[in-house]
Structures are given as C-alpha cells and as structure tokens.
mmCIF file of N, CA and C in Angstrom:
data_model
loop_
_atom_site.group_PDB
_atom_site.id
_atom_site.type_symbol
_atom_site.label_atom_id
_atom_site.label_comp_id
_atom_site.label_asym_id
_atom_site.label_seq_id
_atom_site.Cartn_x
_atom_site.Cartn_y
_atom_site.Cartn_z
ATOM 1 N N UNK A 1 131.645 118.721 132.746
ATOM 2 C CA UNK A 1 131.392 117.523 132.003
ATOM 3 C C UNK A 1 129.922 117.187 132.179
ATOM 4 N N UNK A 2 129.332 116.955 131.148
ATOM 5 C CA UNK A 2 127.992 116.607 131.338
ATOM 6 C C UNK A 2 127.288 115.564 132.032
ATOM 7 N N UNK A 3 128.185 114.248 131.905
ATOM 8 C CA UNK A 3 127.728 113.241 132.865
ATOM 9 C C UNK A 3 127.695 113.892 134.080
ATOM 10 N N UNK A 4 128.484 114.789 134.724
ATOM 11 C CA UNK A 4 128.258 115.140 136.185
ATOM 12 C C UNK A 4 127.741 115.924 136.964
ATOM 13 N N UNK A 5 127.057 116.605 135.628
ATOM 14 C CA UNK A 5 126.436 117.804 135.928
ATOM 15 C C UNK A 5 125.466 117.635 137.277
ATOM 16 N N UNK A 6 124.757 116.448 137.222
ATOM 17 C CA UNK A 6 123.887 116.379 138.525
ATOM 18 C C UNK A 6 124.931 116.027 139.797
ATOM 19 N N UNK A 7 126.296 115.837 139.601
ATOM 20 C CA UNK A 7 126.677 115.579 140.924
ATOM 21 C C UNK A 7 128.113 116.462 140.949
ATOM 22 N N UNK A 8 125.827 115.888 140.795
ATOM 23 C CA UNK A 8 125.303 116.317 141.983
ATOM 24 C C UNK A 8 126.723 116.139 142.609
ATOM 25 N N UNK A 9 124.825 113.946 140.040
ATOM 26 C CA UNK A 9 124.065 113.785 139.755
ATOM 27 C C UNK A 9 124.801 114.124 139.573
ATOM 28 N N UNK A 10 123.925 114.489 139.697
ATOM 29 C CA UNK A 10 123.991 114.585 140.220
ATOM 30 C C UNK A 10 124.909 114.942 139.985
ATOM 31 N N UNK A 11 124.467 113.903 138.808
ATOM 32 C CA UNK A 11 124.323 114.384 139.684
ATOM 33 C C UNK A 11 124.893 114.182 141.367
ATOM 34 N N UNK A 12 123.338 113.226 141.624
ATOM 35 C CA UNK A 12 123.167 113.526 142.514
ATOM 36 C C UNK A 12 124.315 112.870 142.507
ATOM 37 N N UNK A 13 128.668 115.077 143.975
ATOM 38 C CA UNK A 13 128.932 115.088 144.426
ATOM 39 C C UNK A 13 129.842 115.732 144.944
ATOM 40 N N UNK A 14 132.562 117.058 145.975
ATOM 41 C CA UNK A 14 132.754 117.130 146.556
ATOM 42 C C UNK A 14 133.256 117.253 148.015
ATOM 43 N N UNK A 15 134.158 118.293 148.437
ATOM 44 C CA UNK A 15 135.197 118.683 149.216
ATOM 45 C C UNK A 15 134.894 117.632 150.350
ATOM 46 N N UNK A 16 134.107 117.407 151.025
ATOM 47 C CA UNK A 16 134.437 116.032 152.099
ATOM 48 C C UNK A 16 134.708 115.019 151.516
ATOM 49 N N UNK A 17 134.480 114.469 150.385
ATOM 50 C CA UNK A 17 135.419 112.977 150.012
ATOM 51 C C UNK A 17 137.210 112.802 149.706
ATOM 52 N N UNK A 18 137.250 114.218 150.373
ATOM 53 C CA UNK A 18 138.724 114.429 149.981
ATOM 54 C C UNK A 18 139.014 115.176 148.604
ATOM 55 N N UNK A 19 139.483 116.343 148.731
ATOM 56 C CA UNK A 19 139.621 116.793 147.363
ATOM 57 C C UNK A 19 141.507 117.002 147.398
ATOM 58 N N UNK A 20 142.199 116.515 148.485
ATOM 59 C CA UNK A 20 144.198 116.820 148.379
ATOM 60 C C UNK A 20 144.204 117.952 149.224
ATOM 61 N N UNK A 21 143.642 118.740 149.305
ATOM 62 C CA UNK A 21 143.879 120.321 149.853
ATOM 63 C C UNK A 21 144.092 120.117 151.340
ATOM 64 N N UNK A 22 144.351 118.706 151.940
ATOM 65 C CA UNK A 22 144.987 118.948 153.094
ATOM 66 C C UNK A 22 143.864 119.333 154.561
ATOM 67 N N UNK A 23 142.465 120.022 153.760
ATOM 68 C CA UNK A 23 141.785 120.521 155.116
ATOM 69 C C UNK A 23 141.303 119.655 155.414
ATOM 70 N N UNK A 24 140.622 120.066 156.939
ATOM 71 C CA UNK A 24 139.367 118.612 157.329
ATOM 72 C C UNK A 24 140.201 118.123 158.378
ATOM 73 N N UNK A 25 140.154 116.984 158.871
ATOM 74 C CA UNK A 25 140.314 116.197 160.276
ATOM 75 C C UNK A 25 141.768 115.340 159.692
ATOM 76 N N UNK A 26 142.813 115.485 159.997
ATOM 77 C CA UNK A 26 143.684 114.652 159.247
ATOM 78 C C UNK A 26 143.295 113.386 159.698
ATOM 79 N N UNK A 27 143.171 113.082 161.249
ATOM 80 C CA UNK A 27 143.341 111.799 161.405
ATOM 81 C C UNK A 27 141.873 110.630 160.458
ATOM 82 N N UNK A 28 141.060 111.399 160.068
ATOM 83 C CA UNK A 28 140.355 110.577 159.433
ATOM 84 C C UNK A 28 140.858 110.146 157.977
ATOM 85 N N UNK A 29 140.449 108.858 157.269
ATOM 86 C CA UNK A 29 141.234 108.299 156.557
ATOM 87 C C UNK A 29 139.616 107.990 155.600
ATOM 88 N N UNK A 30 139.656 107.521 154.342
ATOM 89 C CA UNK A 30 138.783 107.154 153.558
ATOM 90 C C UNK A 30 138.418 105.490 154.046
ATOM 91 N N UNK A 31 137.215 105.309 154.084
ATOM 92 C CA UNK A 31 137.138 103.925 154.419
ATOM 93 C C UNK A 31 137.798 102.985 153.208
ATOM 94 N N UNK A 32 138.320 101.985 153.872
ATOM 95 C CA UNK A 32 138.120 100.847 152.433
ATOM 96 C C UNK A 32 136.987 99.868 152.391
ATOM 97 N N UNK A 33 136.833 100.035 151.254
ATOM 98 C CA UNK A 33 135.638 99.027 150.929
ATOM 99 C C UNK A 33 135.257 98.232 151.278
ATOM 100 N N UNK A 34 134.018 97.379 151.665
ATOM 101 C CA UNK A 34 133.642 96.884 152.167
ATOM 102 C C UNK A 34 132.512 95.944 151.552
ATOM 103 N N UNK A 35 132.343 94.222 151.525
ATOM 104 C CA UNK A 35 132.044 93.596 150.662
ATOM 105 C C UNK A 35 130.386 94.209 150.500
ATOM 106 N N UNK A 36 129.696 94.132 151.849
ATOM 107 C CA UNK A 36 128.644 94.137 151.904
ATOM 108 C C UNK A 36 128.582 96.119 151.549
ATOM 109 N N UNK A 37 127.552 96.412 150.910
ATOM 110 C CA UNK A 37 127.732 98.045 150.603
ATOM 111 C C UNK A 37 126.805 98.487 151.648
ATOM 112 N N UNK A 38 126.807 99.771 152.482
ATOM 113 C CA UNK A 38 126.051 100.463 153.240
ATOM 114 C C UNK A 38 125.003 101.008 152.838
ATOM 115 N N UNK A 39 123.813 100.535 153.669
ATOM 116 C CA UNK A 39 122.274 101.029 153.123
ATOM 117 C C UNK A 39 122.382 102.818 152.349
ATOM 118 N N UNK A 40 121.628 102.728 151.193
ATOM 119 C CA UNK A 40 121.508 103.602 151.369
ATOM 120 C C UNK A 40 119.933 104.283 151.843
ATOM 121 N N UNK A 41 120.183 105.750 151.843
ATOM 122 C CA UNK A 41 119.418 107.141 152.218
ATOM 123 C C UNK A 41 118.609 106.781 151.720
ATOM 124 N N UNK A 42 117.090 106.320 152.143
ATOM 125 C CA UNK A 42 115.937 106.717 151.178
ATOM 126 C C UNK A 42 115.060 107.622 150.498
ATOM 127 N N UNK A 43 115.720 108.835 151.438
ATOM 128 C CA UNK A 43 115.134 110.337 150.904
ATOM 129 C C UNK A 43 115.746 111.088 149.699
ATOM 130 N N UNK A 44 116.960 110.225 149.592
ATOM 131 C CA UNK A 44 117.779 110.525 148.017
ATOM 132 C C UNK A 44 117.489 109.662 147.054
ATOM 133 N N UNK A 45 116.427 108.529 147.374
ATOM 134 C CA UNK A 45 116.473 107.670 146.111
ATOM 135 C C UNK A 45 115.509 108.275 144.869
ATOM 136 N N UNK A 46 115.754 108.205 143.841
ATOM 137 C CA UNK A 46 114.818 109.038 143.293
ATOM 138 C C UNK A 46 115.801 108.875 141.206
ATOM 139 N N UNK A 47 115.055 110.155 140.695
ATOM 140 C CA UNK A 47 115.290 110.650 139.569
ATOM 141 C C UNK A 47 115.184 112.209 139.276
ATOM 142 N N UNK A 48 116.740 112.135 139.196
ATOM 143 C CA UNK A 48 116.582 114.446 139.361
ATOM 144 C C UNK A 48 117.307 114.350 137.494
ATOM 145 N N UNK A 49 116.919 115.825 137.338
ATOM 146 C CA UNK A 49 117.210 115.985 135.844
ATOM 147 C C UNK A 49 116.937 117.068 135.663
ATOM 148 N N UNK A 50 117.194 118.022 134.472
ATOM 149 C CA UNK A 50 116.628 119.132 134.044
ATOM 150 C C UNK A 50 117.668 119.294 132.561
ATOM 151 N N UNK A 51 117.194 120.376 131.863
ATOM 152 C CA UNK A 51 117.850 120.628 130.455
ATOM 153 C C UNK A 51 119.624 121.252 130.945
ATOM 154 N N UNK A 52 120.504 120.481 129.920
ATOM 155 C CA UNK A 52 121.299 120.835 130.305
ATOM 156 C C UNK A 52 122.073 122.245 129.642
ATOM 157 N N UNK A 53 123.302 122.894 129.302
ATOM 158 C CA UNK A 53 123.779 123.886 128.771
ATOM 159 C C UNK A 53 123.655 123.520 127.262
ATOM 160 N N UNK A 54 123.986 122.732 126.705
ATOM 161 C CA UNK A 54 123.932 122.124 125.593
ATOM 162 C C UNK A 54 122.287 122.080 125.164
ATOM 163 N N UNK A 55 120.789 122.370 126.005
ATOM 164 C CA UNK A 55 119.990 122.200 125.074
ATOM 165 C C UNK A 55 119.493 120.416 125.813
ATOM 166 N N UNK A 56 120.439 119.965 126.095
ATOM 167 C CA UNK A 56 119.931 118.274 125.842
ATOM 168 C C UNK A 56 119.254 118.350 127.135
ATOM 169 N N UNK A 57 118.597 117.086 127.637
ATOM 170 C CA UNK A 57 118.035 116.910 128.846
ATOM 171 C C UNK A 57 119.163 115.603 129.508
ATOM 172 N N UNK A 58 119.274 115.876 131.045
ATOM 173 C CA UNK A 58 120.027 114.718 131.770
ATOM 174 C C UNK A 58 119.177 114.668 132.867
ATOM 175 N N UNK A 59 119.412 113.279 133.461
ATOM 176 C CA UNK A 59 118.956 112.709 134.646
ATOM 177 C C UNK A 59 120.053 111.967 135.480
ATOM 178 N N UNK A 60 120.042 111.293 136.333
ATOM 179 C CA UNK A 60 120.622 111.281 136.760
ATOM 180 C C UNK A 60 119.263 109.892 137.987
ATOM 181 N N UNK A 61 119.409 108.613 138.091
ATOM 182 C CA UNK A 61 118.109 108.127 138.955
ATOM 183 C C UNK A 61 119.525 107.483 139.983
ATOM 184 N N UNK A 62 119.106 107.580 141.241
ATOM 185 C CA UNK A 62 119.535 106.931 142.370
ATOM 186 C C UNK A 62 118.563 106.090 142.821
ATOM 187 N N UNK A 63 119.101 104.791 142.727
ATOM 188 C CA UNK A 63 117.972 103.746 143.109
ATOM 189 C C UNK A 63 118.269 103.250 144.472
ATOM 190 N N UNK A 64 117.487 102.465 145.323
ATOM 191 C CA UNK A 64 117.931 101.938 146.346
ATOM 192 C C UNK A 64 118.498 101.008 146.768
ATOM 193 N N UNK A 65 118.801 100.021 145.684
ATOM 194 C CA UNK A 65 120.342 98.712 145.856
ATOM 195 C C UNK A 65 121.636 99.504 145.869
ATOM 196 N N UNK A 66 121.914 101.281 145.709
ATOM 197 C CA UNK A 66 123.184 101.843 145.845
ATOM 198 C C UNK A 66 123.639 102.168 144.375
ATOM 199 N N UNK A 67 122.867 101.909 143.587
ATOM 200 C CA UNK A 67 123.330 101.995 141.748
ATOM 201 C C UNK A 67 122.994 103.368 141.475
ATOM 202 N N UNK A 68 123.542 103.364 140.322
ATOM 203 C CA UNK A 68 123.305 104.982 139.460
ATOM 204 C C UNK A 68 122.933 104.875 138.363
ATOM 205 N N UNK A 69 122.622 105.653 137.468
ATOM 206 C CA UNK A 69 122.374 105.715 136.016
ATOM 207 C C UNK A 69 122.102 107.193 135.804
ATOM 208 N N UNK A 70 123.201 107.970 134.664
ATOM 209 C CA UNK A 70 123.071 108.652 133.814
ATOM 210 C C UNK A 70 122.900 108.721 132.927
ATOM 211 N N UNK A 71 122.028 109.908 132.386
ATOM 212 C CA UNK A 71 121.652 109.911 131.042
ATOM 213 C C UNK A 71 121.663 111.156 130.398
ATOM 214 N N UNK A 72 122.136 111.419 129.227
ATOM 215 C CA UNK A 72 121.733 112.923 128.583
ATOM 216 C C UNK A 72 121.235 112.543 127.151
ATOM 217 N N UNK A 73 120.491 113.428 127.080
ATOM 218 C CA UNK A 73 119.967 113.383 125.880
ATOM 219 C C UNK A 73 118.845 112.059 125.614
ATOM 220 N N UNK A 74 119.038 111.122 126.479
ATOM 221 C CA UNK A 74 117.982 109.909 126.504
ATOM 222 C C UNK A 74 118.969 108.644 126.450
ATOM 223 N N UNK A 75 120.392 109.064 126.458
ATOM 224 C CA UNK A 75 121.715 107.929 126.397
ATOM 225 C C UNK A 75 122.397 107.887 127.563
ATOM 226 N N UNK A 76 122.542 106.772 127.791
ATOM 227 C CA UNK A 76 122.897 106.191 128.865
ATOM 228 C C UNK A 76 124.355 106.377 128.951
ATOM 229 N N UNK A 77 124.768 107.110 130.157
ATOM 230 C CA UNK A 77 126.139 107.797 129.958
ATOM 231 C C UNK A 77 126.914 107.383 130.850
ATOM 232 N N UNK A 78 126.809 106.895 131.835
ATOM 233 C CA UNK A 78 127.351 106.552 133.285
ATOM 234 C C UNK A 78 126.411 105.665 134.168
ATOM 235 N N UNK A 79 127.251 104.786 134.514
ATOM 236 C CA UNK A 79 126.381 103.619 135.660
ATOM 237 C C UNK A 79 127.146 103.081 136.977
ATOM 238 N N UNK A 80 126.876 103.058 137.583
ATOM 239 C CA UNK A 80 127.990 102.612 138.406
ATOM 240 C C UNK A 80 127.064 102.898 140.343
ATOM 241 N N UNK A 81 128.097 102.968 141.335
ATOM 242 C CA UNK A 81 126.821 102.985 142.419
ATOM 243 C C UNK A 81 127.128 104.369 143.493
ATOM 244 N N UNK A 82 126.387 104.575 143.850
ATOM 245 C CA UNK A 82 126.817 105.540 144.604
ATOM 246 C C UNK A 82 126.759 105.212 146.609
ATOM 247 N N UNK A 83 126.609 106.219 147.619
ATOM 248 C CA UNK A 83 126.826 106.125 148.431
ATOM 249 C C UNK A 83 126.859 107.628 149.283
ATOM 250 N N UNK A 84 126.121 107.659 150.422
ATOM 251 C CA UNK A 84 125.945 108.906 151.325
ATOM 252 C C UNK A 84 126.627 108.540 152.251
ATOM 253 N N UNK A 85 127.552 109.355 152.951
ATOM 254 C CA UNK A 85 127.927 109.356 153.838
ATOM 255 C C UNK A 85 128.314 110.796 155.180
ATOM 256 N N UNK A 86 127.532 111.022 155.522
ATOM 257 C CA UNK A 86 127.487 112.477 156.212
ATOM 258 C C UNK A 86 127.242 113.405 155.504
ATOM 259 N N UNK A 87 127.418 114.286 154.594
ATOM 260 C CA UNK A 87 127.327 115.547 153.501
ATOM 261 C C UNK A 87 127.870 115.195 152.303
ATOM 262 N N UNK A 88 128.374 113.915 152.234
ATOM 263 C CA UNK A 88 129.135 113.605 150.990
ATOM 264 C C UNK A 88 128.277 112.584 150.117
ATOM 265 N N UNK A 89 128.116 112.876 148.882
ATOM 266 C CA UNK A 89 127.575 111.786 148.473
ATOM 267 C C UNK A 89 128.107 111.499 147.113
ATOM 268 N N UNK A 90 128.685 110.684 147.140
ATOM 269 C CA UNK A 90 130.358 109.926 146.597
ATOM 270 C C UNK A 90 129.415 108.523 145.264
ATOM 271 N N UNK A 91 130.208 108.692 143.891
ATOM 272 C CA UNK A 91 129.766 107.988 143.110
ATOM 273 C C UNK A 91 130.673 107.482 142.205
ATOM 274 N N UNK A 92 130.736 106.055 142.319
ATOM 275 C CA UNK A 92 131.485 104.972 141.912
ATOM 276 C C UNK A 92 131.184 104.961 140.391
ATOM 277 N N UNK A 93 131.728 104.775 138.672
ATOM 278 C CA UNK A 93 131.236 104.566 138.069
ATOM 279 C C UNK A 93 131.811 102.988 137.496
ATOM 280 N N UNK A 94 131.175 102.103 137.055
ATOM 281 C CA UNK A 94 131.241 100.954 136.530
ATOM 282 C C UNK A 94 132.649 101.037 135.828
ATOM 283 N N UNK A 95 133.455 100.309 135.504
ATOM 284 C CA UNK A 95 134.583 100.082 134.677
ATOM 285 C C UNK A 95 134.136 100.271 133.035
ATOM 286 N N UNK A 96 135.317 101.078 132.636
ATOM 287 C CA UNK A 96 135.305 101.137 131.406
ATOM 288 C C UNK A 96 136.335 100.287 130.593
ATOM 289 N N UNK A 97 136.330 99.528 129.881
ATOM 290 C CA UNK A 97 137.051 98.386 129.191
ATOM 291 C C UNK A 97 138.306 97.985 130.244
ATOM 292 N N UNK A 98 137.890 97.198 130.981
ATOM 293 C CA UNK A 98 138.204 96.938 132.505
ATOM 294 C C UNK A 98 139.288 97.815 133.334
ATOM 295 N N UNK A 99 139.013 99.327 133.075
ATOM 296 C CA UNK A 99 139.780 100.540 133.375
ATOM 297 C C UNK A 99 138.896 100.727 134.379
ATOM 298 N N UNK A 100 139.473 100.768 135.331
ATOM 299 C CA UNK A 100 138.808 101.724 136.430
ATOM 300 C C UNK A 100 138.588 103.224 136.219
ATOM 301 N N UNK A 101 137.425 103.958 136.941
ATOM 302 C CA UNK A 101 136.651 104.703 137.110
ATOM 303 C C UNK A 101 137.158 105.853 137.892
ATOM 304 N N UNK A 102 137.280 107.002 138.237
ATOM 305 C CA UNK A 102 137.484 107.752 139.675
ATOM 306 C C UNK A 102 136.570 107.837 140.062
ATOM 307 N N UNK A 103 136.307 107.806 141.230
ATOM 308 C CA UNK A 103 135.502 107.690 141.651
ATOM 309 C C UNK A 103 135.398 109.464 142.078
ATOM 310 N N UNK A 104 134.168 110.063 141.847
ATOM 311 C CA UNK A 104 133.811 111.507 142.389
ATOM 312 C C UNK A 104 132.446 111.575 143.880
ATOM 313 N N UNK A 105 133.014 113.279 144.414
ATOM 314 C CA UNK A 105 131.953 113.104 145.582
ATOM 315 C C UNK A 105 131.379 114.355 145.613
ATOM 316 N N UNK A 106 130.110 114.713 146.043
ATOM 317 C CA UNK A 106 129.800 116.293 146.044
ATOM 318 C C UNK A 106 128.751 116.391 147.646
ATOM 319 N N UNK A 107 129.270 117.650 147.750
ATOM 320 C CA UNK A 107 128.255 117.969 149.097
ATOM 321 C C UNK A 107 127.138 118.009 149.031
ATOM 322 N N UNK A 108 126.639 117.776 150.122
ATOM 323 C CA UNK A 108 125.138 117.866 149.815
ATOM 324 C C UNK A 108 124.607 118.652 150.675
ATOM 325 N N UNK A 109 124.322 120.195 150.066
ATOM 326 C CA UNK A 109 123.957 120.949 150.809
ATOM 327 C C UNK A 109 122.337 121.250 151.465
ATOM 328 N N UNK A 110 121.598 120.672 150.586
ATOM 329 C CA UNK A 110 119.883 121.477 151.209
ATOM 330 C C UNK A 110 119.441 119.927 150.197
ATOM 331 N N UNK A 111 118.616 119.352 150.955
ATOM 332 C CA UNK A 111 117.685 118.526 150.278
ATOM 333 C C UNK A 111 116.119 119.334 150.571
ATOM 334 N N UNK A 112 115.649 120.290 149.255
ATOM 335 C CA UNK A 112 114.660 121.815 149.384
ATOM 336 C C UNK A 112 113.134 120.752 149.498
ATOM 337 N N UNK A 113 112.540 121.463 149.895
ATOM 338 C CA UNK A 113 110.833 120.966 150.553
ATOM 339 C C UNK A 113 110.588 120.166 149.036
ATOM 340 N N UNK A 114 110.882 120.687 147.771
ATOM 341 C CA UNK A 114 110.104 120.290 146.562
ATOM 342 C C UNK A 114 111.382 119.267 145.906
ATOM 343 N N UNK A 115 112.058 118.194 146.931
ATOM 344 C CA UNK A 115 112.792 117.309 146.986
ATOM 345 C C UNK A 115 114.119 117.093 145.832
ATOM 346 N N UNK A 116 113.982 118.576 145.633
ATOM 347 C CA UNK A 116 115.169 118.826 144.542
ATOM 348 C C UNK A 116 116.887 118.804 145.508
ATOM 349 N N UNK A 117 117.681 118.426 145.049
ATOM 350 C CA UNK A 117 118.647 118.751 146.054
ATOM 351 C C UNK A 117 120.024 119.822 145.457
ATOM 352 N N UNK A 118 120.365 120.412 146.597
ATOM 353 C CA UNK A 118 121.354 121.733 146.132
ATOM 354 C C UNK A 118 122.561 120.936 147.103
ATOM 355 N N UNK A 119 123.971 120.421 145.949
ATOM 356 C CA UNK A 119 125.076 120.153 145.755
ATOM 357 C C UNK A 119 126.234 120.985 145.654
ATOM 358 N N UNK A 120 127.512 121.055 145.758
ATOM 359 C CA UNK A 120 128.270 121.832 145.941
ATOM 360 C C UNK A 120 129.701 120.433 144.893
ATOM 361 N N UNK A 121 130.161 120.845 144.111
ATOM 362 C CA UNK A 121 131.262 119.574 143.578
ATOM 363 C C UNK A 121 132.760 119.960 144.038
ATOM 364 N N UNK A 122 133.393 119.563 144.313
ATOM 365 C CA UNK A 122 135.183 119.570 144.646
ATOM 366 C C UNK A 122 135.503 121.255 144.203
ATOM 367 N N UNK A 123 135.092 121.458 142.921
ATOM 368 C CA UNK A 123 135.749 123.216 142.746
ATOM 369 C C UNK A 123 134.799 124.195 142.889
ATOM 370 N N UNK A 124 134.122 123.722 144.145
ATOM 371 C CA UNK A 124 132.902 124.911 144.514
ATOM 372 C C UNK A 124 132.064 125.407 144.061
ATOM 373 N N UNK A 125 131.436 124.469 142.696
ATOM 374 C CA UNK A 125 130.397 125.152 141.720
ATOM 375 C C UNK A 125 128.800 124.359 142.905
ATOM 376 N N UNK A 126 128.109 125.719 142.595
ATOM 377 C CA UNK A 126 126.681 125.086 143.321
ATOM 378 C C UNK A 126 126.239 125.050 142.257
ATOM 379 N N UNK A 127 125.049 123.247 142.316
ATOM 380 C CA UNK A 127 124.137 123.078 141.286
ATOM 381 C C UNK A 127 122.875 122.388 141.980
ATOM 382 N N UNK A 128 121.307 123.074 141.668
ATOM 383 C CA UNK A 128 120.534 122.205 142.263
ATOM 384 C C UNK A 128 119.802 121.492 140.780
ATOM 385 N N UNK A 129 119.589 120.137 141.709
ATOM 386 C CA UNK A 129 119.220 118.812 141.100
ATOM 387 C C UNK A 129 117.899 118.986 141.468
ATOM 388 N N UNK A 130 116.949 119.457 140.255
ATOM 389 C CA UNK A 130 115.657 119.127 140.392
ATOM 390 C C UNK A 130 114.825 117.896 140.455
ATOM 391 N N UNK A 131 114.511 117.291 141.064
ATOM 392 C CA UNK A 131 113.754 116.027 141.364
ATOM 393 C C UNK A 131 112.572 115.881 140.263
ATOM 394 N N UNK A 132 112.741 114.641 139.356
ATOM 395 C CA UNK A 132 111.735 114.367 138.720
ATOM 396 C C UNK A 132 110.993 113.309 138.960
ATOM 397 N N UNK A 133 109.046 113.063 138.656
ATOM 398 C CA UNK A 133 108.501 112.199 138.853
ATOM 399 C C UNK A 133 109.519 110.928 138.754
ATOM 400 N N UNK A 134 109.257 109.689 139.726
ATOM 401 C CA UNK A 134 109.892 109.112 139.995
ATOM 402 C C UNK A 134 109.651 108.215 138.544
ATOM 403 N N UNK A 135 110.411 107.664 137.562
ATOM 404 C CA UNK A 135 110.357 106.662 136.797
ATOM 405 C C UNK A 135 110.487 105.341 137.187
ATOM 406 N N UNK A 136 111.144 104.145 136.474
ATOM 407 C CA UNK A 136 111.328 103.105 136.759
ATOM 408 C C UNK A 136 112.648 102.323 136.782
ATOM 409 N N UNK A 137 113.378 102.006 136.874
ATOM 410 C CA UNK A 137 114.615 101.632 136.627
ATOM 411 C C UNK A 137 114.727 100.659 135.286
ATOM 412 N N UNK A 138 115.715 101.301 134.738
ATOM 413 C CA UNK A 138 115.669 99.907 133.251
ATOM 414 C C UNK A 138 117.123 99.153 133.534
#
C-alpha cells in the first residue's frame, strides 16, 4: 500500500509491535495508552521520501510533538502520530469518518550515517527511507 511504503514511513514500521505469531516474551503485554504521549526520538524527526513504484513521489515527515504526515504524489494521505519504542516504531493514523485506524509498527533496523533509515514491516519486506532536506510542517 502506498501510504506505507515508508513504514517505514515510513514510512518511517513491524514484528515487535506484535504481529499474532505468538513469538517474543509472552509475559510482555502492549502498553495502554497513556494521556500524556512519550517524548519522542529526535534523531528520527525529520522528512524521508523517494519515488515510489507507481512513478509518484512519497514522504512521509515525523515531527517532534509525535505526529505524522503522508504524502504521495504531493496529497496528503495519512496523518495521525507515531511513536518509538525500542526497535519498533509504531504509527497511529487519525480517524477516518470517526472509524478507527489500525494502528501499524515496523522495525527499525540501521538509522545509515546519511540519516536515511532501513525498516523491516510485519511480513519481512526491507525498505530504506531516504532522508530528505528537512521541510516545514504544514
């Protein structure tokens, strides 16, 4: 799906947020939410993107209040917030006609010297998220 291509993005997410398959630590449990949201990572805040299969261009900006914004083609495709938590970096999307969202998570395997990051999603596809000049948030 194209909105997710960056997650990563992301893009900028994956098998530690729980994918059912049972592996991993049983006794750990998914947190529940929590009013106040957990800082995020500042070395992930940013804007990754590149051309997608289709020809179009997507991005994907992680800002630092915990929000998201996707885009392909220059349209705004997905918003909602995200969240790091150990190798996982898990993304909430905004409600759609007051339908909730699933929420998705992807590993985060190599954040590379040229601040692109290489992701891993729930069915084991690797994708790296090239980091673009930082824009502005709209």
């Amino acid at each position: 799906m194209m909105k997710r291509v960056m997650v990563l993005a992301g893009a900028l997410a994956l098998a530690a947020c729980g994918n059912g398959t049972g592996e991993g630590d049983s006794a750990s449990a998914a947190p529940a939410p929590s009013a106040t949201p957990a800082p995020v990572p500042t070395e992930l805040v940013g804007t990754y993107g590149a051309q997608g299969a289709d020809g179009r261009p997507w991005t994907t900006a992680l800002a630092a209040d915990g929000t998201y914004r996707n885009t392909v083609g220059g349209e705004l495709t997905e918003s909602g917030t995200w969240t790091r938590s150990g190798a996982s970096i898990c993304f909430t999307p905004m409600p759609v006609a007051e339908q909730a969202q699933a929420q998705t998570c992807q590993t985060l395997l190599n954040v590379n010297d040229d601040g692109s990051l290489v992701v891993r999603d729930a069915g084991g596809q690797e994708t790296i998220a090239p980091r673009l000049a930082d824009q502005p948030q709209q």
